[in-house]
Coordinates of C-alpha atoms in Angstrom, one line a residue:
X1491 CA -9.8 3.1 -15.7
X1492 CA -8.7 -0.6 -15.3
X1493 CA -8.4 -1.1 -11.8
X1494 CA -6.3 -4.4 -10.9
X1495 CA -6.7 -6.0 -7.8
X1496 CA -4.4 -8.5 -6.3
X1497 CA -6.3 -10.9 -3.7
X1498 CA -5.0 -13.8 -1.7
X1499 CA -7.6 -14.8 0.9
X1500 CA -9.6 -11.9 1.1
X1501 CA -13.1 -13.0 1.2
X1502 CA -13.5 -10.7 4.6
X1503 CA -12.8 -7.2 3.1
X1504 CA -12.8 -7.4 -1.0
X1505 CA -16.6 -7.1 -0.8
X1506 CA -15.4 -3.7 1.3
X1507 CA -13.9 -2.4 -2.1
X1508 CA -16.4 -3.0 -4.4
X1509 CA -19.3 -1.9 -2.7
X1510 CA -17.1 1.6 -2.4
X1511 CA -15.7 1.5 -5.9
X1512 CA -19.0 0.2 -7.7
X1513 CA -21.2 2.5 -5.2
X1514 CA -21.9 5.3 -7.9
X1515 CA -19.7 4.0 -11.1
X1516 CA -21.9 4.4 -14.1
X1517 CA -22.3 1.2 -15.9
X1518 CA -18.8 0.0 -17.4
X1519 CA -17.2 2.8 -16.0
X1520 CA -14.7 0.8 -14.5
X1521 CA -12.6 -2.5 -16.2
X1522 CA -12.0 -3.8 -12.8
X1523 CA -9.9 -7.0 -12.6
X1524 CA -9.9 -8.9 -9.6
X1525 CA -7.3 -11.6 -9.8
X1526 CA -7.7 -14.2 -6.5
X1527 CA -4.1 -16.0 -6.0
X1528 CA -3.4 -18.7 -4.2
X1529 CA -6.9 -19.0 -2.4
X1530 CA -8.4 -21.0 0.0
X1531 CA -11.2 -19.2 0.9
X1532 CA -14.3 -17.7 -1.0
X1533 CA -12.1 -13.8 -2.6
X1534 CA -13.1 -15.3 -5.8
X1535 CA -17.1 -16.5 -5.8
X1536 CA -17.2 -13.5 -3.5
X1537 CA -16.1 -11.1 -6.5
X1538 CA -17.9 -12.7 -9.6
X1539 CA -20.9 -12.3 -7.1
X1540 CA -21.0 -9.0 -8.3
X1541 CA -21.6 -9.7 -12.4
X1542 CA -20.4 -8.5 -15.4
X1543 CA -19.5 -5.6 -13.2
X1544 CA -15.9 -7.4 -12.0
X1545 CA -14.1 -9.6 -14.0
X1546 CA -12.1 -12.5 -12.4
X1547 CA -8.8 -14.4 -13.4
X1548 CA -7.3 -16.9 -11.1
X1549 CA -4.1 -17.8 -10.3
X1550 CA -2.8 -21.1 -8.3
X1551 CA -0.2 -19.7 -7.1
X1552 CA -0.4 -17.5 -4.2
X1553 CA 1.9 -14.7 -5.7
X1554 CA 1.1 -10.8 -5.9
X1555 CA 4.0 -10.1 -8.1
X1556 CA 2.4 -13.4 -10.9
X1557 CA -1.2 -12.0 -9.7
X1558 CA -0.2 -8.0 -10.9
X1559 CA 1.0 -9.4 -14.3
X1560 CA -2.2 -11.4 -14.8
X1561 CA -4.5 -9.1 -14.0
X1562 CA -2.1 -6.4 -16.6
X1563 CA -2.7 -9.1 -19.3
X1564 CA -6.5 -8.7 -18.8
X1565 CA -6.8 -4.7 -17.9
X1566 CA -7.9 -2.9 -21.3
X1567 CA -7.6 1.0 -20.3
X1568 CA -5.5 4.1 -19.3
X1569 CA -4.9 5.2 -16.7
X1570 CA -4.7 1.9 -14.6
X1571 CA -5.1 2.2 -11.0
X1572 CA -3.2 -1.1 -8.4
X1573 CA -5.6 -1.4 -5.8
X1574 CA -4.8 -3.8 -2.6
X1575 CA -8.0 -5.8 -1.3
X1576 CA -7.7 -5.2 2.0
X1577 CA -8.6 -1.1 1.8
X1578 CA -11.4 1.4 0.6
X1579 CA -11.9 3.6 -1.9
X1580 CA -14.8 5.1 -3.0
X1581 CA -16.2 5.9 -6.9
X1582 CA -15.3 9.8 -6.8
X1583 CA -11.4 8.7 -5.6
X1584 CA -10.9 6.8 -8.8
X1585 CA -12.6 10.1 -10.3
X1586 CA -10.4 12.4 -8.1
X1587 CA -7.3 10.1 -9.6
X1588 CA -8.2 9.7 -13.3
X1589 CA -8.4 13.3 -13.0
X1590 CA -4.4 13.8 -12.1
X1591 CA -3.5 11.0 -14.0
X1592 CA -4.9 12.6 -16.9
X1593 CA -2.2 16.1 -16.4
X1594 CA 0.6 16.2 -18.7
X1595 CA 2.7 16.6 -16.3
X1596 CA 1.6 13.2 -14.5
X1597 CA 2.9 9.9 -14.4
X1598 CA 2.4 8.4 -11.7
X1599 CA -0.2 9.1 -8.6
X1600 CA -1.6 8.2 -5.0
X1601 CA -4.7 9.3 -2.8
X1602 CA -3.9 10.8 0.6
X1603 CA -4.5 7.7 3.4
X1604 CA -7.1 8.1 6.5
X1605 CA -5.9 5.6 9.2
X1606 CA -8.9 3.2 11.0
X1607 CA -7.2 3.5 14.2
X1608 CA -10.9 1.7 15.6
X1609 CA -10.0 -1.1 17.9
X1610 CA -6.0 -0.2 17.9
X1611 CA -3.7 -1.0 20.7
X1612 CA -2.6 2.2 22.3
X1613 CA 1.1 1.1 20.8
X1614 CA 0.0 1.0 17.5
X1615 CA -2.0 4.1 17.8
X1616 CA 1.3 5.8 19.0
X1617 CA 3.4 4.9 15.9
X1618 CA 0.9 5.9 14.1
X1619 CA 1.1 9.2 15.3
X1620 CA 4.7 9.2 14.0
X1621 CA 4.6 7.7 11.0
X1622 CA 2.2 9.7 9.5
X1623 CA 3.8 12.7 10.0
X1624 CA 7.5 11.7 8.5
X1625 CA 8.0 14.0 5.2
X1626 CA 9.2 10.4 2.7
X1627 CA 5.6 9.1 4.5
X1628 CA 3.8 12.5 3.5
X1629 CA 5.4 12.5 -0.4
X1630 CA 5.7 9.3 -1.2
X1631 CA 3.4 7.2 -2.5
X1632 CA 3.3 3.9 -0.5
X1633 CA 1.3 2.8 2.4
X1634 CA -1.3 3.4 1.1
X1635 CA -2.5 0.1 -1.0
X1636 CA -3.2 2.3 -4.2
X1637 CA -1.0 2.7 -7.1
X1638 CA -2.3 5.2 -10.4
X1639 CA -0.4 4.9 -13.2
X1640 CA -0.2 6.4 -17.1
X1641 CA 0.6 4.4 -20.1
X1642 CA 3.9 5.8 -19.4
X1643 CA 4.0 5.4 -16.0
X1644 CA 2.6 1.8 -16.2
X1645 CA 6.3 1.3 -18.9
X1646 CA 8.2 2.3 -16.3
X1647 CA 6.8 0.6 -14.0
X1648 CA 6.8 -2.8 -15.7
X1649 CA 10.5 -2.5 -16.0
X1650 CA 11.2 -2.9 -12.5
X1651 CA 12.1 -6.4 -10.6
X1652 CA 9.8 -8.1 -8.3
X1653 CA 10.2 -7.2 -5.3
X1654 CA 8.9 -7.1 -1.4
X1655 CA 8.2 -3.7 -1.7
X1656 CA 6.3 -3.1 -4.7
X1657 CA 4.7 0.1 -3.3
X1658 CA 7.7 1.8 -2.0
X1659 CA 9.6 0.5 -5.7
X1660 CA 6.4 1.6 -7.7
X1661 CA 6.8 5.3 -5.7
X1662 CA 11.1 5.4 -6.4
X1663 CA 10.4 4.9 -9.8
X1664 CA 9.0 8.0 -10.7
X1665 CA 10.8 11.8 -9.4
X1666 CA 8.9 14.4 -7.6
X1667 CA 7.7 16.0 -10.4
X1668 CA 6.9 13.3 -12.2
X1669 CA 4.2 11.4 -8.9
X1670 CA 1.1 13.5 -7.1
X1671 CA -0.5 12.5 -3.9
X1672 CA -3.8 13.7 -4.7
X1673 CA -6.1 15.4 -1.4
X1674 CA -9.5 15.2 -2.9
X1675 CA -9.0 11.5 -3.3
X1676 CA -9.2 9.3 -0.2
X1677 CA -8.2 5.9 0.9
X1678 CA -9.2 4.0 4.1
X1679 CA -6.3 1.7 5.3
X1680 CA -6.4 -0.3 8.2
X1681 CA -3.2 -0.4 10.4
X1682 CA -2.6 -4.1 13.0
X1683 CA -4.0 -3.8 15.4
X1684 CA -1.8 -5.2 18.1
X1685 CA 2.4 -4.7 19.0
X1686 CA 2.7 -8.5 17.7
X1687 CA 1.1 -8.0 14.4
X1688 CA 2.9 -3.8 14.0
X1689 CA 5.7 -5.3 14.3
X1690 CA 5.5 -8.3 11.9
X1691 CA 3.8 -5.6 9.6
X1692 CA 7.4 -3.5 9.9
X1693 CA 9.3 -6.4 9.3
X1694 CA 7.9 -7.4 6.5
X1695 CA 8.8 -3.2 5.5
X1696 CA 12.2 -3.2 6.6
X1697 CA 12.6 -6.7 4.3
X1698 CA 11.5 -4.9 1.7
X1699 CA 13.7 -1.6 1.9
X1700 CA 16.9 -3.9 3.0
X1701 CA 15.8 -6.2 -0.6
X1702 CA 15.6 -2.9 -2.7
X1703 CA 18.6 -1.7 -1.3
X1704 CA 21.3 -5.1 -2.1
X1705 CA 19.2 -4.5 -6.0
X1706 CA 21.3 -1.9 -6.0
X1707 CA 18.2 -0.4 -8.1
X1708 CA 19.1 4.2 -9.5
X1709 CA 15.5 5.4 -9.0
X1710 CA 14.5 9.2 -9.7
X1711 CA 12.5 9.0 -6.3
X1712 CA 15.7 8.0 -4.3
X1713 CA 15.5 6.4 -1.3
X1714 CA 12.6 6.8 1.6
X1715 CA 15.0 6.3 4.3
X1716 CA 14.2 9.0 7.2
X1717 CA 16.8 10.7 9.0
X1718 CA 17.5 11.2 12.6
X1719 CA 17.6 15.0 12.1
X1720 CA 14.0 14.7 10.0
X1721 CA 12.7 12.6 13.5
X1722 CA 15.4 15.0 15.5
X1723 CA 13.3 18.0 14.4
X1724 CA 9.7 16.5 14.1
X1725 CA 10.2 16.2 18.0
X1726 CA 11.6 20.4 18.1
X1727 CA 8.5 21.1 16.4
X1728 CA 5.6 19.5 18.0
X1729 CA 7.4 18.4 21.4
X1730 CA 4.1 16.5 22.7
X1731 CA 5.6 14.1 20.3
X1732 CA 8.4 12.7 22.1
X1733 CA 6.8 10.2 23.9
X1734 CA 5.4 8.4 20.6
X1735 CA 8.8 9.3 19.1
X1736 CA 10.1 6.7 21.8
X1737 CA 7.4 4.1 21.2
X1738 CA 8.1 4.9 16.9
X1739 CA 12.2 4.3 17.3
X1740 CA 10.9 1.3 19.9
X1741 CA 8.9 -0.7 17.0
X1742 CA 11.9 -0.1 14.5
X1743 CA 14.5 -1.4 16.7
X1744 CA 12.7 -4.5 17.5
X1745 CA 11.5 -5.1 13.8
X1746 CA 15.0 -4.5 12.5
X1747 CA 16.8 -7.1 15.2
X1748 CA 13.8 -9.6 14.4
X1749 CA 14.4 -8.8 10.9
X1750 CA 18.2 -9.3 11.2
X1751 CA 18.0 -12.5 12.0
X1752 CA 16.2 -13.2 8.9
X1753 CA 18.4 -11.6 6.5
X1754 CA 18.6 -13.0 2.6
X1755 CA 15.1 -14.2 3.3
X1756 CA 12.8 -13.1 1.1
X1757 CA 10.1 -15.9 0.4
X1758 CA 8.2 -15.5 4.0
X1759 CA 5.4 -12.8 4.1
X1760 CA 4.5 -11.9 7.2
X1761 CA 1.2 -11.3 6.7
X1762 CA -1.1 -9.1 8.9
X1763 CA -4.6 -10.8 10.0
X1764 CA -5.5 -8.2 12.1
X1765 CA -6.2 -5.8 9.6
X1766 CA -9.0 -7.6 7.8
X1767 CA -10.9 -8.9 10.6

């Protein structure tokens, strides 16, 4: 099984991910390829310090799309996992994903997510109280930092255009019967720490959805947008969510307003540094 990890200035967190992946792995069980791209820190050196267990393929270009392409060219096997450098994933989680991808009806898989809310501001905690309950967020493969595919699933991804919301595009490339969220595999995701950081991340997410819609792609997975009726149903079933829904909607409106000022700009990367501390 190959694991491709694009990494731009991730020296602070790449070791955390690699420690988890290799902790209980057998020798040569995983083919791990780290692609430091456009780095000005020691990402490559940290990854290389793991010896033959990790192959490092450097790129001078700061581009996730280009890094994924390089990683694909270097990767040796299937199923194949694409993992963001700032999440945490363990050996047993990878094995559970591999087992799911061995099923004949599954082309793509992702782990269940656990958000580390330690030290997060109250608006951030409030926002994610709602976000994690959204139907498409629960069903989709996006927002987890990990997507796994079979060889056939990989061919589907290879045909997609390069977009900001690559994980969302990857999820929508498969219909509900072809993809699965594996409950026995868990990825730890580190959300933004402050409201400002959250707004930057949500602005980037809005740009990704906008870009996908402008591309007018016909994808089996349909749309990941949540309808007002879904939000209303959530509050009716859980009245205690009402104040959190107010925060969620406020953040959504503010992020879209900020995005409107940058409409058509898909090159500015709204990177959240706070989740990497």
